[in-house]
CSV table of C-alpha atoms in Angstrom, one decimal:
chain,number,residue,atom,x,y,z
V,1,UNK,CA,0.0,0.0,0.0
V,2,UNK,CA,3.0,2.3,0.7
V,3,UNK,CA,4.6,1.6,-2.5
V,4,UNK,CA,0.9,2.6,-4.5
V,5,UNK,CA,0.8,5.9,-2.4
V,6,UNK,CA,4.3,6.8,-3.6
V,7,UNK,CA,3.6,5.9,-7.1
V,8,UNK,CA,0.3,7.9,-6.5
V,9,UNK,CA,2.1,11.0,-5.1
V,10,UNK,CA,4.7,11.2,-8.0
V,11,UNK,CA,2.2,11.1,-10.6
V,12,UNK,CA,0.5,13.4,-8.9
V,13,UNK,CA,3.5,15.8,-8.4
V,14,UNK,CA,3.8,15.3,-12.2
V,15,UNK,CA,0.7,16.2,-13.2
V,16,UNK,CA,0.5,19.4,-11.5
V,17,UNK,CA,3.5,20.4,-12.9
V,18,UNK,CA,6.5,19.6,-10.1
V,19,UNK,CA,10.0,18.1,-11.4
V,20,UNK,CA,12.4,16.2,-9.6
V,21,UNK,CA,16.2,15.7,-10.7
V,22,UNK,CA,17.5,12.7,-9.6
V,23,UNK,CA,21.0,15.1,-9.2
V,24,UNK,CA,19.8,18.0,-7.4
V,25,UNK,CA,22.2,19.3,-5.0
V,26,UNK,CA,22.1,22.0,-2.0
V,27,UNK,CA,24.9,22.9,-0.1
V,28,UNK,CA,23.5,24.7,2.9
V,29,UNK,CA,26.9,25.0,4.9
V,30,UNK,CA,26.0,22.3,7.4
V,31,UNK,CA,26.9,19.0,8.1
V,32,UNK,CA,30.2,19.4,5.7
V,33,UNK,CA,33.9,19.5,6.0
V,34,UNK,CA,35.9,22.5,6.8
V,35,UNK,CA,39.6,22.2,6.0
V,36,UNK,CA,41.3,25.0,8.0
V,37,UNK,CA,45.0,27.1,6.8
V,38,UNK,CA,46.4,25.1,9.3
V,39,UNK,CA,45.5,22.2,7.9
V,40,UNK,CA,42.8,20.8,10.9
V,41,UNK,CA,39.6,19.6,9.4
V,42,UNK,CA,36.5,20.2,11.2
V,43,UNK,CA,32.3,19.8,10.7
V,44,UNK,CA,29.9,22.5,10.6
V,45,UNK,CA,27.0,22.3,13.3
V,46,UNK,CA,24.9,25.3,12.9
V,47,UNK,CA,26.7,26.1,16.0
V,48,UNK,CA,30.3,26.6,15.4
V,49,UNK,CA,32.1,29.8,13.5
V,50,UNK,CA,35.0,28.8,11.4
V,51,UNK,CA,38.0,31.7,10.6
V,52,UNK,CA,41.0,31.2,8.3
V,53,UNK,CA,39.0,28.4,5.9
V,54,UNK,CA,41.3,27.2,3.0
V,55,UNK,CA,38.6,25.4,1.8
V,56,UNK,CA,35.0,23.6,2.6
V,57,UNK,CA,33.6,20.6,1.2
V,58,UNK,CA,30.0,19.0,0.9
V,59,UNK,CA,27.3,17.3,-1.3
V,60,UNK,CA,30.1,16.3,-3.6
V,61,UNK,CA,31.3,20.1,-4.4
V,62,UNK,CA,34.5,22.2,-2.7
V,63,UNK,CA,34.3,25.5,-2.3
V,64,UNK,CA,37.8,27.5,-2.5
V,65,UNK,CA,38.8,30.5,-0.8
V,66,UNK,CA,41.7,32.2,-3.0
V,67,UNK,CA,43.8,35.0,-1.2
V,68,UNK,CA,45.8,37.5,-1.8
V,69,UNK,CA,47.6,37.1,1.3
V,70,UNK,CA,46.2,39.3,4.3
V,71,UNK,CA,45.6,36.6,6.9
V,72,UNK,CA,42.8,36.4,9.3
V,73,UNK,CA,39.3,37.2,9.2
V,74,UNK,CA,38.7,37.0,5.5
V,75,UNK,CA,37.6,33.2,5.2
V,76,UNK,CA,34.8,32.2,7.2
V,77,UNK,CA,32.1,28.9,7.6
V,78,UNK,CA,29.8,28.4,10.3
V,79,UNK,CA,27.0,30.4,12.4
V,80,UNK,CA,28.6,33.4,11.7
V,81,UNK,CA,25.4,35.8,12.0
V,82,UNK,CA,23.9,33.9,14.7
V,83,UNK,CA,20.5,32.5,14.8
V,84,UNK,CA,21.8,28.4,14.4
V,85,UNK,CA,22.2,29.2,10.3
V,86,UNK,CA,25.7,28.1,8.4
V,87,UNK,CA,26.8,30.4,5.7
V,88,UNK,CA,29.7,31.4,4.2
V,89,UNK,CA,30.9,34.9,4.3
V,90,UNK,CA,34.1,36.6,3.7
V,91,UNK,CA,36.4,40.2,3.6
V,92,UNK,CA,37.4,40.9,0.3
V,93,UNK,CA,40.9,42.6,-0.7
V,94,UNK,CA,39.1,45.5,-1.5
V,95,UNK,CA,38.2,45.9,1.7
V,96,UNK,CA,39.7,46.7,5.0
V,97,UNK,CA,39.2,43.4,6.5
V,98,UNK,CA,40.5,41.1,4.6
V,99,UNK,CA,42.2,40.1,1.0
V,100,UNK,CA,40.2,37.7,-0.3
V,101,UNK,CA,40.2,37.8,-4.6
V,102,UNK,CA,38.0,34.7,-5.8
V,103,UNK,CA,35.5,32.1,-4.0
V,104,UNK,CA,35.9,29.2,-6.4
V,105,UNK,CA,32.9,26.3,-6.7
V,106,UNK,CA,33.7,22.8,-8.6
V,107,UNK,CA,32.4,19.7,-8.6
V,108,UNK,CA,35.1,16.9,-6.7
V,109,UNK,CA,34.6,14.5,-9.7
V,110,UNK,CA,35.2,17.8,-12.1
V,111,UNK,CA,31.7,16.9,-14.3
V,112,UNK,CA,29.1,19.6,-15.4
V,113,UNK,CA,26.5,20.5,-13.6
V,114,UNK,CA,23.8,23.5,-13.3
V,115,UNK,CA,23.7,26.2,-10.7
V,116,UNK,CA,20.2,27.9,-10.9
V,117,UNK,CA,20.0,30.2,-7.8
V,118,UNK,CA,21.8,31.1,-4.0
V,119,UNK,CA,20.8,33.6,-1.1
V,120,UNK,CA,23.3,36.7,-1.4
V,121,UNK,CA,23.3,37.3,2.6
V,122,UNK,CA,25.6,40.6,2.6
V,123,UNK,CA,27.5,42.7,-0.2
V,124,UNK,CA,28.7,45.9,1.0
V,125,UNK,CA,31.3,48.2,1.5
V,126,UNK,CA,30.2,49.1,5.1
V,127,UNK,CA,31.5,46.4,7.4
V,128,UNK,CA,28.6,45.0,9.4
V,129,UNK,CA,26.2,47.4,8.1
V,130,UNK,CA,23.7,48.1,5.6
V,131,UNK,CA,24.8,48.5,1.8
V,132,UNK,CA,25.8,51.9,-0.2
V,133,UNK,CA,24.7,50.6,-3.5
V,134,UNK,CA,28.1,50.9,-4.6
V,135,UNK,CA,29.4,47.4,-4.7
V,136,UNK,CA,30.6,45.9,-7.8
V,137,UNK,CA,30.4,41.6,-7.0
V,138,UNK,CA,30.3,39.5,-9.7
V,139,UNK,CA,29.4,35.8,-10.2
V,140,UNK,CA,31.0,34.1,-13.2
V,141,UNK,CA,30.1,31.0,-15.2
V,142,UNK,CA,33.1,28.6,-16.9
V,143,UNK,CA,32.4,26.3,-19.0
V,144,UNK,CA,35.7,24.7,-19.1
V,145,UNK,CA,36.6,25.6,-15.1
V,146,UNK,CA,39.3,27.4,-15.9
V,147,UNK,CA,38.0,30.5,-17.8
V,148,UNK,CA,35.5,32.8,-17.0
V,149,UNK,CA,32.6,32.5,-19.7
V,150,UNK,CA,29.9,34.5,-18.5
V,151,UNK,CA,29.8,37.3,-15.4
V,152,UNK,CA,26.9,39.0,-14.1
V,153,UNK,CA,26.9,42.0,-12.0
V,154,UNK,CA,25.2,41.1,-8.5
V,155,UNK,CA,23.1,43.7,-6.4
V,156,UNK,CA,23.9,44.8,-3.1
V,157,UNK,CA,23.1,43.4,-0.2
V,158,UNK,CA,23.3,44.5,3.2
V,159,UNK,CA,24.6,42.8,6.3
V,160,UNK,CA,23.0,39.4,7.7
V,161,UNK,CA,20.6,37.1,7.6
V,162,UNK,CA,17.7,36.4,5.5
V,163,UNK,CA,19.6,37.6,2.6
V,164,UNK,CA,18.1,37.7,-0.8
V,165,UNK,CA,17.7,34.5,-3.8
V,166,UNK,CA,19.6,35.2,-6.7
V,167,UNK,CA,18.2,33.6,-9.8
V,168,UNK,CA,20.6,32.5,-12.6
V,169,UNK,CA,19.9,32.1,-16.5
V,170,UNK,CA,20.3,29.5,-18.6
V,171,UNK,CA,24.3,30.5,-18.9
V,172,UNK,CA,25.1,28.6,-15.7
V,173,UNK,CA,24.0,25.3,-17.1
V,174,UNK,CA,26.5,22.5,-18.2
V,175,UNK,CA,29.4,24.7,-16.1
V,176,UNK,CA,32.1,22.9,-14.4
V,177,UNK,CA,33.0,25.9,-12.0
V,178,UNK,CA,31.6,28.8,-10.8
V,179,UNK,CA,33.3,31.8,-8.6
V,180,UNK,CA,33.2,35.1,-7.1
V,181,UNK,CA,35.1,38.4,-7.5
V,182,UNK,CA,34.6,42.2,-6.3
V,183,UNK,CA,36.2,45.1,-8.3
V,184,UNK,CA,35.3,47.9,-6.4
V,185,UNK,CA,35.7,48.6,-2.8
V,186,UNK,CA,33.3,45.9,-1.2
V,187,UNK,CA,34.1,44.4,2.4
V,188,UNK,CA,31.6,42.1,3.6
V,189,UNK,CA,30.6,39.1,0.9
V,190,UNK,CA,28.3,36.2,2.3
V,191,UNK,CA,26.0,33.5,0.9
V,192,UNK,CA,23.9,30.8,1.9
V,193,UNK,CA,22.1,28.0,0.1
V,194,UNK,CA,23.5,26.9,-3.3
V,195,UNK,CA,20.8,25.2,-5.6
V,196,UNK,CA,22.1,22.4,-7.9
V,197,UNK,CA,20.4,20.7,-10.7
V,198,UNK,CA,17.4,22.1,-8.9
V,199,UNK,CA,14.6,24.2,-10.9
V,200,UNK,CA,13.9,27.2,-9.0
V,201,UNK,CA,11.0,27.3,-6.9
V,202,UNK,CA,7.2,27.4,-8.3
V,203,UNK,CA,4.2,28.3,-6.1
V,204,UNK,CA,3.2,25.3,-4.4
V,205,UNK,CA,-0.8,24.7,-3.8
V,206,UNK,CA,-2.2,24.9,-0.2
V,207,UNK,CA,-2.9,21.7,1.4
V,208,UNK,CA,-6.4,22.6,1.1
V,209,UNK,CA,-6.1,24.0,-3.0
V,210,UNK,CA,-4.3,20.1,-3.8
V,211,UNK,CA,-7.3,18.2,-1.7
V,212,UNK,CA,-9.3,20.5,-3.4
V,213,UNK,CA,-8.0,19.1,-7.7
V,214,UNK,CA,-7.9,15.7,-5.7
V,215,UNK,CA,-11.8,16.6,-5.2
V,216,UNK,CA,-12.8,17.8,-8.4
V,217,UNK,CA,-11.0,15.4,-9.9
V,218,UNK,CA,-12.4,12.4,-8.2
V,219,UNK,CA,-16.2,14.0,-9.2
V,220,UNK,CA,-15.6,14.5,-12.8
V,221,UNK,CA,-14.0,10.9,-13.3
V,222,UNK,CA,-17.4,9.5,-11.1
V,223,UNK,CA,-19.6,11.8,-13.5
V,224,UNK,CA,-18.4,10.9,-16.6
V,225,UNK,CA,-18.8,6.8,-15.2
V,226,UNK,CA,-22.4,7.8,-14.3
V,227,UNK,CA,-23.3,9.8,-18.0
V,228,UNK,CA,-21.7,6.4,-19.4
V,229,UNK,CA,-23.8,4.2,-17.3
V,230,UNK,CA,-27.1,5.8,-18.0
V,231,UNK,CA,-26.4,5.7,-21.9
V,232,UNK,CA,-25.4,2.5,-21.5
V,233,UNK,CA,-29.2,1.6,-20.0
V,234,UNK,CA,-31.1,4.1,-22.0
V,235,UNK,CA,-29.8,1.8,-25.3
């Protein structure tokens, strides 16, 4: 009987217009490997905060902090702005906190995949604070992984939690990287969720609206049976 109701439920996602990709990914910053400058490795919690990251690992992806050679406080992983939430978030070299000049994304076994949308959680030049409008981040698409392909401009953001989905076009399908710059004087840079062969979300019926095409549904198919039925005696 379980196995018919989860037959029933797909088909049912199906027909009211839901897909589901066997790949999708979301790295959410919790629950994967941090790999320290020193070397130490150690597992996000929604808890813990996480300075001088070389790099981060999880769902099958590894997420590179490039430097330019400033230190401390510029890579960080964990619950950073409180609240039991992992992000990512880092101090540019543009900036006086840091000198961070690229946040690289590739896949561990190096194949394609599509990134269709984040949450930007700061972007601005005002440490802690709210944004100028003024920041100049970019994300940029590569085909290849090594060279940039596509870039795209991203809007500001300021400082902290919930942050803001960013929606990406049909140029960061079939990438094998994806990364980060700033050009302009931008210090704080943090994201979230990253959304992997995952469509971008649709609006989802109310319990109540799905019972409801369940309903109708069930009444048309028992009054078309019952206009075939009394045809079938009126012959």
């Amino acid at each position: 009987m379980k196995t018919k109701l989860t037959i029933f439920s797909l088909n049912l996602l199906a027909l009211l217009g839901f897909s589901i990709s066997a790949n999708a990914t979301q790295i959410n910053f919790t629950g994967g490997t941090v790999t320290l400058n020193n070397g130490s490795k150690q597992t996000t919690n929604n808890s813990s905060v996480w300075d001088n990251v070389d790099y981060y690992e999880e769902g099958g992806f590894k997420l590179d902090f490039i430097s330019g050679g400033a230190g401390g406080f510029e890579s960080i992983i964990g619950n950073y702005y409180g609240g039991g939430n992992d992000v990512i978030h880092g101090h540019w070299g543009t900036g006086n906190f840091g000198g961070l000049t690229k946040i690289k994304v590739t896949k561990l076994d190096n194949t394609a995949f599509d990134l269709n949308y984040f949450v930007l959680t700061s972007n601005t030049d005002r440490g802690g604070g709210l944004a100028s409008g003024n920041e100049k981040a970019f994300i940029h698409a590569s085909i290849d992984g090594i060279t940039s392909s596509y870039s795209q401009l991203l809007p500001s953001e300021n400082w902290g939690l919930p942050g803001t989905q960013i929606f990406l076009g049909s140029q960061f399908d079939n990438i094998k990287a994806f990364w980060f710059t700033a050009e302009n004087k931008v210090d704080c840079f943090g994201m979230d969720s990253f959304f992997i062969d995952e469509p971008p979300p649709t609006s989802v019926p109310e319990p109540t609206s799905t019972l409801t095409l369940l309903t109708l549904g069930s009444l048309g198919a028992a009054s078309t049976l019952n206009r075939k039925r009394n045809r079938s005696q009126s012959s």
